[in-house]
mmCIF file of C-alpha atoms in Angstrom:
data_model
loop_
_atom_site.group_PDB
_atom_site.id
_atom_site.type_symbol
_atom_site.label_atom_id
_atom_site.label_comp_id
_atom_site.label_asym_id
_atom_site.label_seq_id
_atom_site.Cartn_x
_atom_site.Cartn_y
_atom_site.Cartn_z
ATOM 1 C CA UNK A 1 -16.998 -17.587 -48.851
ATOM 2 C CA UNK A 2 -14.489 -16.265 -45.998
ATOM 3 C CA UNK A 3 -15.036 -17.160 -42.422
ATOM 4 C CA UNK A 4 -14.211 -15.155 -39.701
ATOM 5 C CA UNK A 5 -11.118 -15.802 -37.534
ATOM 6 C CA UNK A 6 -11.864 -16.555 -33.908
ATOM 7 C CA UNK A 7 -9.321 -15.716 -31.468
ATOM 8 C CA UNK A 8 -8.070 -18.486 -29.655
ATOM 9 C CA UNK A 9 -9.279 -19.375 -26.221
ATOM 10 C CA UNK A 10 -5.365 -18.827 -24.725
ATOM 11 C CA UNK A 11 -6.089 -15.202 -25.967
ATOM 12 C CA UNK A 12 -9.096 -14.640 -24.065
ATOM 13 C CA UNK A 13 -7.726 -16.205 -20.864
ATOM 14 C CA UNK A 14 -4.655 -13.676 -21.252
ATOM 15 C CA UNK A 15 -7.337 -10.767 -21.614
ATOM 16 C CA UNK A 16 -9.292 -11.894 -18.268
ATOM 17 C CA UNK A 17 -5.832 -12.613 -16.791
ATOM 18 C CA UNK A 18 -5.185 -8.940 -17.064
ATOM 19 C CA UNK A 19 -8.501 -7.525 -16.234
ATOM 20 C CA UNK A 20 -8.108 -9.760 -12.665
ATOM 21 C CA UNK A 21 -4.163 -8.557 -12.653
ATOM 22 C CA UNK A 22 -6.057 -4.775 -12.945
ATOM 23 C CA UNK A 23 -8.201 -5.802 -10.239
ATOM 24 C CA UNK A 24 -5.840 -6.631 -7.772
ATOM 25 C CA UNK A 25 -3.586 -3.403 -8.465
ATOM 26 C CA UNK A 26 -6.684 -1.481 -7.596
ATOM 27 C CA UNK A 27 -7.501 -3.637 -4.349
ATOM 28 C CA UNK A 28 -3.397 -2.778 -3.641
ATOM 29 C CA UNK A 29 -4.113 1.007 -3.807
ATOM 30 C CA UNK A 30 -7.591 0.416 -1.972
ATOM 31 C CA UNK A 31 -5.663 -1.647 0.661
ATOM 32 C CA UNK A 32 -2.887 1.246 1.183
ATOM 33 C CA UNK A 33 -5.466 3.739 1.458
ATOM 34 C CA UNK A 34 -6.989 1.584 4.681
ATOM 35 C CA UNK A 35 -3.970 1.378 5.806
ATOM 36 C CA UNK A 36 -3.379 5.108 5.930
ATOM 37 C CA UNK A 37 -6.382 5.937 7.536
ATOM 38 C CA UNK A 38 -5.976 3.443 9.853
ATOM 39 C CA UNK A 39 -2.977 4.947 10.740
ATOM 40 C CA UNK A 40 -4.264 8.738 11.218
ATOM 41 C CA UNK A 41 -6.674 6.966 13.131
ATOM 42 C CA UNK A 42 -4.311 5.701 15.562
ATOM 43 C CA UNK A 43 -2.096 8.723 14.974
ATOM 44 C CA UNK A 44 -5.437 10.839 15.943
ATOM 45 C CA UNK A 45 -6.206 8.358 19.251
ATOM 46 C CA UNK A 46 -2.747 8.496 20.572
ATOM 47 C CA UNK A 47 -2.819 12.300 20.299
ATOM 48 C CA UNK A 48 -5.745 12.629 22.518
ATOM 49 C CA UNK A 49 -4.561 10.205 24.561
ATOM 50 C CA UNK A 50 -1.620 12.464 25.090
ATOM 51 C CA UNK A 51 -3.810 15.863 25.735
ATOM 52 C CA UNK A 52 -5.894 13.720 28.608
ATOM 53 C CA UNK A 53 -2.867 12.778 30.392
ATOM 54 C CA UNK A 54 -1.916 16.257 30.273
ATOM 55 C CA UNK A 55 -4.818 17.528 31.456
ATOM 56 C CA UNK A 56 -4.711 15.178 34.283
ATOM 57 C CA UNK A 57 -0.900 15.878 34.318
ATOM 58 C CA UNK A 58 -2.350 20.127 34.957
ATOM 59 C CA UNK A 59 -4.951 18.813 37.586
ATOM 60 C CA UNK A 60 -2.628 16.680 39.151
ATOM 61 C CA UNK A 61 -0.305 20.005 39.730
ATOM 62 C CA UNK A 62 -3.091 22.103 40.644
ATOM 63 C CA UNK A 63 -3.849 20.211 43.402
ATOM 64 C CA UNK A 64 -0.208 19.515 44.605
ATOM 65 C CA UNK A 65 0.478 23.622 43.917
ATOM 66 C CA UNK A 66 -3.062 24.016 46.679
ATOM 67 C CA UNK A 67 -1.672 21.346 48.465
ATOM 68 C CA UNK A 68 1.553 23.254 48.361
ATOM 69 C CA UNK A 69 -0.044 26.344 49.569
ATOM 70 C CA UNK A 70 -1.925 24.803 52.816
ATOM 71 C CA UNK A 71 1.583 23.352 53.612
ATOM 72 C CA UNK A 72 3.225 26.734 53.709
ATOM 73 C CA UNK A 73 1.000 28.541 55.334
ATOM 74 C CA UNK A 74 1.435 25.277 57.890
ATOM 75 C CA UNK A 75 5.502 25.134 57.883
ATOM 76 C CA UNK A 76 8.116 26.368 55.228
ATOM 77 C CA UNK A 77 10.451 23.445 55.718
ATOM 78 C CA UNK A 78 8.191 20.670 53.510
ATOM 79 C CA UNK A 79 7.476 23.443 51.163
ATOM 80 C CA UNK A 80 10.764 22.255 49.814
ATOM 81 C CA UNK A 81 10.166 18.730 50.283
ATOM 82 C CA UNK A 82 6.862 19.099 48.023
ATOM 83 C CA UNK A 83 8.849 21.294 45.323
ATOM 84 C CA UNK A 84 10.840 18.951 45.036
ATOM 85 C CA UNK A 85 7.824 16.201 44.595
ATOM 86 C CA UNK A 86 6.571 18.648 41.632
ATOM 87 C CA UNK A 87 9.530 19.190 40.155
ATOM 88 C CA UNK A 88 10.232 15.351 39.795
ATOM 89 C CA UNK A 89 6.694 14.886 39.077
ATOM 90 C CA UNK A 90 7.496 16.960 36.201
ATOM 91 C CA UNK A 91 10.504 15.166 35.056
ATOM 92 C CA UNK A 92 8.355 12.088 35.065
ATOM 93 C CA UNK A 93 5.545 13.479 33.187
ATOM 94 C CA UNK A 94 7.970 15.334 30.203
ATOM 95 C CA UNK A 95 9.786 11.536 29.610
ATOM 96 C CA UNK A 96 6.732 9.883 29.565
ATOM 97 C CA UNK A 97 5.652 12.275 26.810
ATOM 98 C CA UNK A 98 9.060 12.221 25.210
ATOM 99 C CA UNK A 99 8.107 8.467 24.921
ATOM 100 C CA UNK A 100 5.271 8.954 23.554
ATOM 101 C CA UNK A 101 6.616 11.154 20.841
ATOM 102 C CA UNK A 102 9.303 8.629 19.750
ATOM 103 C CA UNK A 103 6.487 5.920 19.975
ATOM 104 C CA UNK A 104 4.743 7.815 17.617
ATOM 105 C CA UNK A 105 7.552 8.600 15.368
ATOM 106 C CA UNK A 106 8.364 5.487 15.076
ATOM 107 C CA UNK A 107 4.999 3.941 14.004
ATOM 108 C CA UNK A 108 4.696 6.706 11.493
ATOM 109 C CA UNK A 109 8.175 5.583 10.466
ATOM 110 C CA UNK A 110 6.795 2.178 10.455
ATOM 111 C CA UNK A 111 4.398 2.924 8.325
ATOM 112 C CA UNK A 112 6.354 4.985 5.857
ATOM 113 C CA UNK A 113 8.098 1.803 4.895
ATOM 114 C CA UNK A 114 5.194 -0.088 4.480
ATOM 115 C CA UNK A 115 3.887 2.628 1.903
ATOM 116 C CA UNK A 116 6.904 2.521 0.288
ATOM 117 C CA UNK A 117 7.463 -1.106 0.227
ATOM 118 C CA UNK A 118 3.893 -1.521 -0.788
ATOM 119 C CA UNK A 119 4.219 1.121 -3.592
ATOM 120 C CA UNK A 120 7.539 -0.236 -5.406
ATOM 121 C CA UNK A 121 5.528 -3.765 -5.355
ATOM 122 C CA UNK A 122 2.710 -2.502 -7.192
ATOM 123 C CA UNK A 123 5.163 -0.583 -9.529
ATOM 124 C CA UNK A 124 6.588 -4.272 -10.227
ATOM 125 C CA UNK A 125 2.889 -5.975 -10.500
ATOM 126 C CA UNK A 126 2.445 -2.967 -12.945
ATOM 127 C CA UNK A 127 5.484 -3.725 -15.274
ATOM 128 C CA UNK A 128 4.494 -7.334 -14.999
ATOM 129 C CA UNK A 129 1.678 -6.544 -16.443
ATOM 130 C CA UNK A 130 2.318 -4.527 -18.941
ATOM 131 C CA UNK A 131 5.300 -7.024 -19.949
ATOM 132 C CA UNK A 132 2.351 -9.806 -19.767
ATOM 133 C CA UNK A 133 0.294 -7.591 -22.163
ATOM 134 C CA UNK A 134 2.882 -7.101 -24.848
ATOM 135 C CA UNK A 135 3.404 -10.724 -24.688
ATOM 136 C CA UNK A 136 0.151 -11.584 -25.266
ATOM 137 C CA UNK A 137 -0.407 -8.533 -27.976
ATOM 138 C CA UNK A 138 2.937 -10.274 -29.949
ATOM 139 C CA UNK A 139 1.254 -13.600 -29.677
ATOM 140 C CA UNK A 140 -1.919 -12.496 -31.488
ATOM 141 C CA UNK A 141 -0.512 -10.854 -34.213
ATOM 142 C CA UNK A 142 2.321 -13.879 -34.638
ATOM 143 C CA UNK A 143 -1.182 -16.231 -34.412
ATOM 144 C CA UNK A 144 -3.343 -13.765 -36.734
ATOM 145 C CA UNK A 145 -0.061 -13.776 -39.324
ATOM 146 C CA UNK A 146 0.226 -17.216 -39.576
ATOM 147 C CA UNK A 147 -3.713 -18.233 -40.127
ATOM 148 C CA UNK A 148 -3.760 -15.537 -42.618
ATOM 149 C CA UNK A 149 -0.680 -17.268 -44.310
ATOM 150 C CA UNK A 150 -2.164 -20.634 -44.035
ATOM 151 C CA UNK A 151 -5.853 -19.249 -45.414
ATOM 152 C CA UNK A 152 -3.553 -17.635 -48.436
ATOM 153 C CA UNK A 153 -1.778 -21.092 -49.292
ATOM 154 C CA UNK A 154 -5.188 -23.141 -49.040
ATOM 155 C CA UNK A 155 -6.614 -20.510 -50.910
ATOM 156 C CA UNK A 156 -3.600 -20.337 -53.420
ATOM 157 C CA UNK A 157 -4.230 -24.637 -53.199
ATOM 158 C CA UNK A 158 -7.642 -24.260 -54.240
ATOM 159 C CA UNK A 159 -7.354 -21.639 -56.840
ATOM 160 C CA UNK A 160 -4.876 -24.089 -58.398
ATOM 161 C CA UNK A 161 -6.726 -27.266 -57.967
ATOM 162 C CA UNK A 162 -9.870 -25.086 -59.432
ATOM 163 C CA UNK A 163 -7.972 -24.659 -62.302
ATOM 164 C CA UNK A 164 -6.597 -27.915 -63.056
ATOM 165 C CA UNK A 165 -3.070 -26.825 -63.572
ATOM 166 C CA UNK A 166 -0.255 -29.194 -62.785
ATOM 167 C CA UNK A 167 2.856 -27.701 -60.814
ATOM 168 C CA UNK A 168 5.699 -28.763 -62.787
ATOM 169 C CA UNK A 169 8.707 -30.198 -60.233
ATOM 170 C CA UNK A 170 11.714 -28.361 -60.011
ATOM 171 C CA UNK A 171 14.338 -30.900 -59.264
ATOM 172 C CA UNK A 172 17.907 -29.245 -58.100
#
């Protein structure tokens, strides 16, 4: 009769730690993947953001160019006085968007590093894992190895005993 080796509980728990360790690289990846559409999303908002307040900016100088008009058909002196308006109007308008621009640049850059940081830690869950796995792989076969060897000597014990030899002593 020859019974069939069970593995040992410690090496099922190692194969359901890894399928969960699997698990949570995938909810990583899923996790980044929010996180980058989130961030096109806001990328996306803030961009048309931008192109309403500059077509406000373009009906804003629309009517100050009219208004500009009335006034010199009126007097010539605050021509100048409202040229000057638009033309720091204008200054205004390009920092804001300047600002805007470096806002943006910086949450992309923002979120560059939080790819990156959130990349090289799943590379190291990944090795972990795989380190884990070998482990675990090394421990089987060392545990398979020895319950063969012990079968072998109980067999080897029985055979023995089943044929009533006695096992001289070797003294040294």
């Amino acid at each position: 009769m020859s019974k069939t080796v069970r593995e040992s509980p410690s090496v099922e728990q190692d194969l359901v730690k890894r399928q969960q360790q699997a698990a949570w690289g995938r909810t990583a990846a899923n996790l980044l993947t929010i996180e980058s559409q989130q961030q096109a999303a806001q990328e996306k908002k803030v961009a048309k953001r931008l192109k309403v307040e500059r077509r406000q900016q373009a009906a804003h100088e629309n009517k100050v160019t009219k208004q500009l008009e009335v006034e010199s058909q009126q007097q010539a002196a605050p021509e100048k006085k409202v040229a000057k308006r638009l033309k720091v109007e204008r200054r205004q308008q390009a920092a804001q968007e300047k600002k805007a621009a470096k806002r943006l640049k910086t949450e992309r850059e923002q979120q560059a590093a939080r790819d990156k940081k959130a990349t090289k830690q799943l590379k190291v869950e990944r090795r972990q894992q795989a380190a884990q796995g070998e482990k675990a792989a090394k421990r089987l076969k060392t545990e398979r190895e020895q319950q063969a060897a012990r079968e072998k000597k109980a067999a080897k014990s029985l055979e023995v005993r089943a044929l009533g030899a006695v096992v001289p002593i070797q003294l040294v």
